[in-house]
Amino acid sequence: MKDLARLRTSIKESVELALNQQIQMEMISSSKYLAMAGWCDRNGLDYSAGFFYKQSEEERNHGMKIFHYLCDQGATAYSPEVPAVSQEFDSFRSVFEAALEQEIAVTDSINRIIGICRRESDFASEELMKWYVKEQMEEEYIARRCLDLFDQIPADQIYYLDQKVSSVTYDGNVFEA
Amino acid sequence: MTSNVPATYQEVFKTDRGVVYQCDVTNRLVLEFWDTHTQLSARDFAQFRRMVETIDVRQMALSTDAAYDVEILTPPRSERCYVLTLCEIIHLRELLNGAKLMLELNTMLRECGCSLSKY
């Protein structure tokens, strides 16, 4: 008897489902960052607004990377439903705290998918997910470093703080050195 | 297999209410349920199974609203329309999940270099 599902795609249903959930998560992240960018813009924090606009675009690209992978492999990628996200934040700091929490949730999700890939012996999808592992190291580092700056820079120097948090980068990723 | 079933059809899974066959000539899975025959590709079969799996049967069981008495389902790329009661959904789930399990078993066997006998 032919294996019709395998003829269609090498991706198992459980991996396909997990990757589709990840697409949704990346798109939700993109939407959250866009809300953060909007909040920063409204409150005169132009540098941080620019930083979050860029982050929002990046998260969308992360989702699209998985979307294209699924399509190219013959699996089904679903355009995700993105629920309403919070548009208001208590403070400038709480925006970055929310960003870090979101990145941690994404990292946990990536790790869980790698576990599924290993269980299903799907090495191609695992390889794709490894790119996200490295990416998440960078994302978490940046979010943490931004929060450190809130402790290091006096609260009354808001213009300087806005400039500094938006310029944080991670150049020392050990996997890319 | 019943006598009026084409020779190219191989039984994948059978319950009291229906059968799922696989046709290696057309690369289609054939769902026989309540005297209906629906041919589906492997992709559409998986999608239809998920549609059936995600129906909120708890809501159907508990709600007194007439809107929850039946669920209307259209398999992908099919002109057929199923109008199913709660019991029928449970029967369909049993059939589709059983077929999924057997198809997975076939995959595992092929990965091990074995295959299910044709008949």
mmCIF file of N, CA and C in Angstrom, chain A residues 45-121:
data_model
loop_
_atom_site.group_PDB
_atom_site.id
_atom_site.type_symbol
_atom_site.label_atom_id
_atom_site.label_comp_id
_atom_site.label_asym_id
_atom_site.label_seq_id
_atom_site.Cartn_x
_atom_site.Cartn_y
_atom_site.Cartn_z
ATOM 1 N N LEU A 45 8.401 58.779 22.267
ATOM 2 C CA LEU A 45 9.625 57.972 22.373
ATOM 3 C C LEU A 45 9.986 57.450 20.973
ATOM 4 N N ASP A 46 10.468 58.380 20.163
ATOM 5 C CA ASP A 46 10.654 58.089 18.736
ATOM 6 C C ASP A 46 11.659 56.980 18.458
ATOM 7 N N TYR A 47 12.746 56.974 19.204
ATOM 8 C CA TYR A 47 13.785 55.948 18.939
ATOM 9 C C TYR A 47 13.256 54.546 19.245
ATOM 10 N N SER A 48 12.582 54.433 20.371
ATOM 11 C CA SER A 48 12.033 53.125 20.749
ATOM 12 C C SER A 48 10.915 52.705 19.793
ATOM 13 N N ALA A 49 10.155 53.688 19.330
ATOM 14 C CA ALA A 49 9.106 53.381 18.350
ATOM 15 C C ALA A 49 9.740 52.742 17.121
ATOM 16 N N GLY A 50 10.815 53.360 16.645
ATOM 17 C CA GLY A 50 11.531 52.812 15.481
ATOM 18 C C GLY A 50 12.043 51.416 15.748
ATOM 19 N N PHE A 51 12.561 51.207 16.962
ATOM 20 C CA PHE A 51 13.074 49.894 17.368
ATOM 21 C C PHE A 51 11.963 48.840 17.309
ATOM 22 N N PHE A 52 10.781 49.189 17.823
ATOM 23 C CA PHE A 52 9.684 48.219 17.848
ATOM 24 C C PHE A 52 9.056 48.016 16.462
ATOM 25 N N TYR A 53 9.051 49.060 15.636
ATOM 26 C CA TYR A 53 8.565 48.861 14.252
ATOM 27 C C TYR A 53 9.443 47.819 13.560
ATOM 28 N N LYS A 54 10.740 47.944 13.790
ATOM 29 C CA LYS A 54 11.696 47.013 13.180
ATOM 30 C C LYS A 54 11.482 45.592 13.731
ATOM 31 N N GLN A 55 11.280 45.509 15.041
ATOM 32 C CA GLN A 55 11.043 44.206 15.677
ATOM 33 C C GLN A 55 9.778 43.548 15.122
ATOM 34 N N SER A 56 8.749 44.385 14.942
ATOM 35 C CA SER A 56 7.475 43.884 14.429
ATOM 36 C C SER A 56 7.666 43.259 13.044
ATOM 37 N N GLU A 57 8.414 43.955 12.214
ATOM 38 C CA GLU A 57 8.689 43.472 10.856
ATOM 39 C C GLU A 57 9.492 42.164 10.904
ATOM 40 N N GLU A 58 10.450 42.140 11.836
ATOM 41 C CA GLU A 58 11.305 40.958 11.985
ATOM 42 C C GLU A 58 10.479 39.728 12.387
ATOM 43 N N GLU A 59 9.548 39.925 13.332
ATOM 44 C CA GLU A 59 8.714 38.805 13.793
ATOM 45 C C GLU A 59 7.833 38.288 12.657
ATOM 46 N N ARG A 60 7.342 39.211 11.849
ATOM 47 C CA ARG A 60 6.530 38.797 10.704
ATOM 48 C C ARG A 60 7.368 37.950 9.745
ATOM 49 N N ASN A 61 8.609 38.395 9.529
ATOM 50 C CA ASN A 61 9.500 37.634 8.652
ATOM 51 C C ASN A 61 9.789 36.243 9.213
ATOM 52 N N HIS A 62 9.896 36.162 10.537
ATOM 53 C CA HIS A 62 10.114 34.847 11.173
ATOM 54 C C HIS A 62 8.939 33.913 10.872
ATOM 55 N N GLY A 63 7.737 34.462 10.986
ATOM 56 C CA GLY A 63 6.541 33.657 10.691
ATOM 57 C C GLY A 63 6.506 33.243 9.232
ATOM 58 N N MET A 64 6.862 34.182 8.366
ATOM 59 C CA MET A 64 6.828 33.894 6.920
ATOM 60 C C MET A 64 7.864 32.850 6.517
ATOM 61 N N LYS A 65 8.972 32.838 7.243
ATOM 62 C CA LYS A 65 10.033 31.852 6.955
ATOM 63 C C LYS A 65 9.473 30.422 7.151
ATOM 64 N N ILE A 66 8.727 30.228 8.228
ATOM 65 C CA ILE A 66 8.119 28.910 8.484
ATOM 66 C C ILE A 66 7.003 28.653 7.470
ATOM 67 N N PHE A 67 6.251 29.699 7.166
ATOM 68 C CA PHE A 67 5.141 29.572 6.207
ATOM 69 C C PHE A 67 5.662 29.059 4.855
ATOM 70 N N HIS A 68 6.735 29.684 4.369
ATOM 71 C CA HIS A 68 7.318 29.275 3.084
ATOM 72 C C HIS A 68 7.912 27.875 3.171
ATOM 73 N N TYR A 69 8.517 27.575 4.308
ATOM 74 C CA TYR A 69 9.104 26.237 4.493
ATOM 75 C C TYR A 69 8.018 25.168 4.358
ATOM 76 N N LEU A 70 6.895 25.378 5.044
ATOM 77 C CA LEU A 70 5.796 24.395 4.983
ATOM 78 C C LEU A 70 5.284 24.254 3.546
ATOM 79 N N CYS A 71 5.088 25.375 2.880
ATOM 80 C CA CYS A 71 4.587 25.334 1.493
ATOM 81 C C CYS A 71 5.581 24.606 0.594
ATOM 82 N N ASP A 72 6.862 24.925 0.738
ATOM 83 C CA ASP A 72 7.889 24.313 -0.112
ATOM 84 C C ASP A 72 7.993 22.807 0.116
ATOM 85 N N GLN A 73 7.715 22.378 1.336
ATOM 86 C CA GLN A 73 7.821 20.951 1.663
ATOM 87 C C GLN A 73 6.555 20.166 1.330
ATOM 88 N N GLY A 74 5.570 20.843 0.785
ATOM 89 C CA GLY A 74 4.332 20.155 0.411
ATOM 90 C C GLY A 74 3.336 20.029 1.542
ATOM 91 N N ALA A 75 3.659 20.650 2.673
ATOM 92 C CA ALA A 75 2.719 20.627 3.803
ATOM 93 C C ALA A 75 1.751 21.806 3.665
ATOM 94 N N THR A 76 0.827 21.907 4.609
ATOM 95 C CA THR A 76 -0.163 22.987 4.543
ATOM 96 C C THR A 76 0.175 24.066 5.572
ATOM 97 N N ALA A 77 0.333 25.291 5.075
ATOM 98 C CA ALA A 77 0.541 26.431 5.976
ATOM 99 C C ALA A 77 -0.755 27.225 6.023
ATOM 100 N N TYR A 78 -1.188 27.544 7.220
ATOM 101 C CA TYR A 78 -2.448 28.288 7.380
ATOM 102 C C TYR A 78 -2.154 29.746 7.724
ATOM 103 N N SER A 79 -2.866 30.635 7.059
ATOM 104 C CA SER A 79 -2.771 32.043 7.433
ATOM 105 C C SER A 79 -3.386 32.178 8.824
ATOM 106 N N PRO A 80 -2.610 32.636 9.810
ATOM 107 C CA PRO A 80 -3.080 32.535 11.201
ATOM 108 C C PRO A 80 -4.080 33.602 11.615
ATOM 109 N N GLU A 81 -4.848 33.244 12.608
ATOM 110 C CA GLU A 81 -5.762 34.201 13.228
ATOM 111 C C GLU A 81 -4.968 34.974 14.278
ATOM 112 N N VAL A 82 -5.026 36.288 14.211
ATOM 113 C CA VAL A 82 -4.299 37.095 15.204
ATOM 114 C C VAL A 82 -5.320 37.818 16.083
ATOM 115 N N PRO A 83 -5.439 37.413 17.347
ATOM 116 C CA PRO A 83 -6.414 38.059 18.237
ATOM 117 C C PRO A 83 -5.984 39.473 18.616
ATOM 118 N N ALA A 84 -6.907 40.199 19.216
ATOM 119 C CA ALA A 84 -6.610 41.574 19.643
ATOM 120 C C ALA A 84 -5.500 41.560 20.686
ATOM 121 N N VAL A 85 -4.590 42.522 20.595
ATOM 122 C CA VAL A 85 -3.504 42.608 21.576
ATOM 123 C C VAL A 85 -3.657 43.903 22.371
ATOM 124 N N SER A 86 -3.009 43.926 23.534
ATOM 125 C CA SER A 86 -3.095 45.101 24.395
ATOM 126 C C SER A 86 -2.414 46.305 23.735
ATOM 127 N N GLN A 87 -3.101 47.442 23.745
ATOM 128 C CA GLN A 87 -2.562 48.638 23.086
ATOM 129 C C GLN A 87 -1.956 49.630 24.082
ATOM 130 N N GLU A 88 -2.267 49.430 25.343
ATOM 131 C CA GLU A 88 -1.804 50.374 26.364
ATOM 132 C C GLU A 88 -0.830 49.716 27.336
ATOM 133 N N PHE A 89 0.093 50.513 27.828
ATOM 134 C CA PHE A 89 1.092 50.022 28.784
ATOM 135 C C PHE A 89 1.199 51.002 29.946
ATOM 136 N N ASP A 90 1.559 50.473 31.117
ATOM 137 C CA ASP A 90 1.622 51.316 32.319
ATOM 138 C C ASP A 90 2.766 52.309 32.253
ATOM 139 N N SER A 91 3.898 51.875 31.706
ATOM 140 C CA SER A 91 5.081 52.743 31.694
ATOM 141 C C SER A 91 6.006 52.325 30.559
ATOM 142 N N PHE A 92 7.026 53.154 30.335
ATOM 143 C CA PHE A 92 8.043 52.858 29.320
ATOM 144 C C PHE A 92 8.723 51.528 29.646
ATOM 145 N N ARG A 93 9.018 51.337 30.914
ATOM 146 C CA ARG A 93 9.679 50.105 31.338
ATOM 147 C C ARG A 93 8.806 48.872 31.083
ATOM 148 N N SER A 94 7.510 49.014 31.379
ATOM 149 C CA SER A 94 6.613 47.848 31.234
ATOM 150 C C SER A 94 6.513 47.382 29.774
ATOM 151 N N VAL A 95 6.784 48.284 28.842
ATOM 152 C CA VAL A 95 6.787 47.905 27.425
ATOM 153 C C VAL A 95 7.904 46.883 27.194
ATOM 154 N N PHE A 96 9.080 47.189 27.742
ATOM 155 C CA PHE A 96 10.224 46.284 27.548
ATOM 156 C C PHE A 96 10.079 44.996 28.361
ATOM 157 N N GLU A 97 9.404 45.121 29.514
ATOM 158 C CA GLU A 97 9.143 43.900 30.294
ATOM 159 C C GLU A 97 8.229 42.957 29.504
ATOM 160 N N ALA A 98 7.228 43.546 28.846
ATOM 161 C CA ALA A 98 6.314 42.742 28.018
ATOM 162 C C ALA A 98 7.064 42.117 26.838
ATOM 163 N N ALA A 99 8.015 42.884 26.300
ATOM 164 C CA ALA A 99 8.804 42.374 25.161
ATOM 165 C C ALA A 99 9.628 41.160 25.587
ATOM 166 N N LEU A 100 10.264 41.260 26.754
ATOM 167 C CA LEU A 100 11.078 40.137 27.245
ATOM 168 C C LEU A 100 10.210 38.902 27.503
ATOM 169 N N GLU A 101 9.053 39.124 28.120
ATOM 170 C CA GLU A 101 8.144 37.992 28.391
ATOM 171 C C GLU A 101 7.725 37.300 27.093
ATOM 172 N N GLN A 102 7.458 38.096 26.082
ATOM 173 C CA GLN A 102 7.062 37.542 24.793
ATOM 174 C C GLN A 102 8.193 36.709 24.189
ATOM 175 N N GLU A 103 9.402 37.235 24.283
ATOM 176 C CA GLU A 103 10.554 36.506 23.718
ATOM 177 C C GLU A 103 10.794 35.189 24.456
ATOM 178 N N ILE A 104 10.609 35.204 25.769
ATOM 179 C CA ILE A 104 10.788 33.969 26.551
ATOM 180 C C ILE A 104 9.748 32.933 26.123
ATOM 181 N N ALA A 105 8.507 33.393 25.912
ATOM 182 C CA ALA A 105 7.435 32.483 25.471
ATOM 183 C C ALA A 105 7.772 31.884 24.100
ATOM 184 N N VAL A 106 8.350 32.693 23.223
ATOM 185 C CA VAL A 106 8.720 32.206 21.886
ATOM 186 C C VAL A 106 9.841 31.169 21.998
ATOM 187 N N THR A 107 10.833 31.461 22.838
ATOM 188 C CA THR A 107 11.942 30.510 23.029
ATOM 189 C C THR A 107 11.416 29.165 23.533
ATOM 190 N N ASP A 108 10.532 29.216 24.516
ATOM 191 C CA ASP A 108 9.952 27.971 25.062
ATOM 192 C C ASP A 108 9.232 27.193 23.974
ATOM 193 N N SER A 109 8.523 27.920 23.130
ATOM 194 C CA SER A 109 7.766 27.283 22.057
ATOM 195 C C SER A 109 8.707 26.620 21.036
ATOM 196 N N ILE A 110 9.797 27.313 20.697
ATOM 197 C CA ILE A 110 10.783 26.761 19.750
ATOM 198 C C ILE A 110 11.374 25.460 20.319
ATOM 199 N N ASN A 111 11.731 25.509 21.602
ATOM 200 C CA ASN A 111 12.310 24.315 22.240
ATOM 201 C C ASN A 111 11.334 23.140 22.209
ATOM 202 N N ARG A 112 10.064 23.465 22.438
ATOM 203 C CA ARG A 112 9.038 22.408 22.422
ATOM 204 C C ARG A 112 8.919 21.799 21.015
ATOM 205 N N ILE A 113 9.012 22.637 19.994
ATOM 206 C CA ILE A 113 8.908 22.134 18.613
ATOM 207 C C ILE A 113 10.101 21.245 18.278
ATOM 208 N N ILE A 114 11.281 21.633 18.746
ATOM 209 C CA ILE A 114 12.462 20.795 18.492
ATOM 210 C C ILE A 114 12.248 19.415 19.119
ATOM 211 N N GLY A 115 11.635 19.397 20.289
ATOM 212 C CA GLY A 115 11.316 18.115 20.938
ATOM 213 C C GLY A 115 10.399 17.271 20.061
ATOM 214 N N ILE A 116 9.406 17.905 19.460
ATOM 215 C CA ILE A 116 8.468 17.190 18.575
ATOM 216 C C ILE A 116 9.215 16.682 17.332
ATOM 217 N N CYS A 117 10.066 17.530 16.768
ATOM 218 C CA CYS A 117 10.845 17.135 15.569
ATOM 219 C C CYS A 117 11.703 15.906 15.875
ATOM 220 N N ARG A 118 12.307 15.908 17.043
ATOM 221 C CA ARG A 118 13.167 14.766 17.418
ATOM 222 C C ARG A 118 12.348 13.507 17.592
ATOM 223 N N ARG A 119 11.176 13.658 18.209
ATOM 224 C CA ARG A 119 10.304 12.487 18.417
ATOM 225 C C ARG A 119 9.886 11.897 17.082
ATOM 226 N N GLU A 120 9.681 12.776 16.081
ATOM 227 C CA GLU A 120 9.221 12.322 14.763
ATOM 228 C C GLU A 120 10.383 12.072 13.796
ATOM 229 N N SER A 121 11.615 12.232 14.282
ATOM 230 C CA SER A 121 12.830 12.110 13.433
ATOM 231 C C SER A 121 12.751 13.007 12.208
#
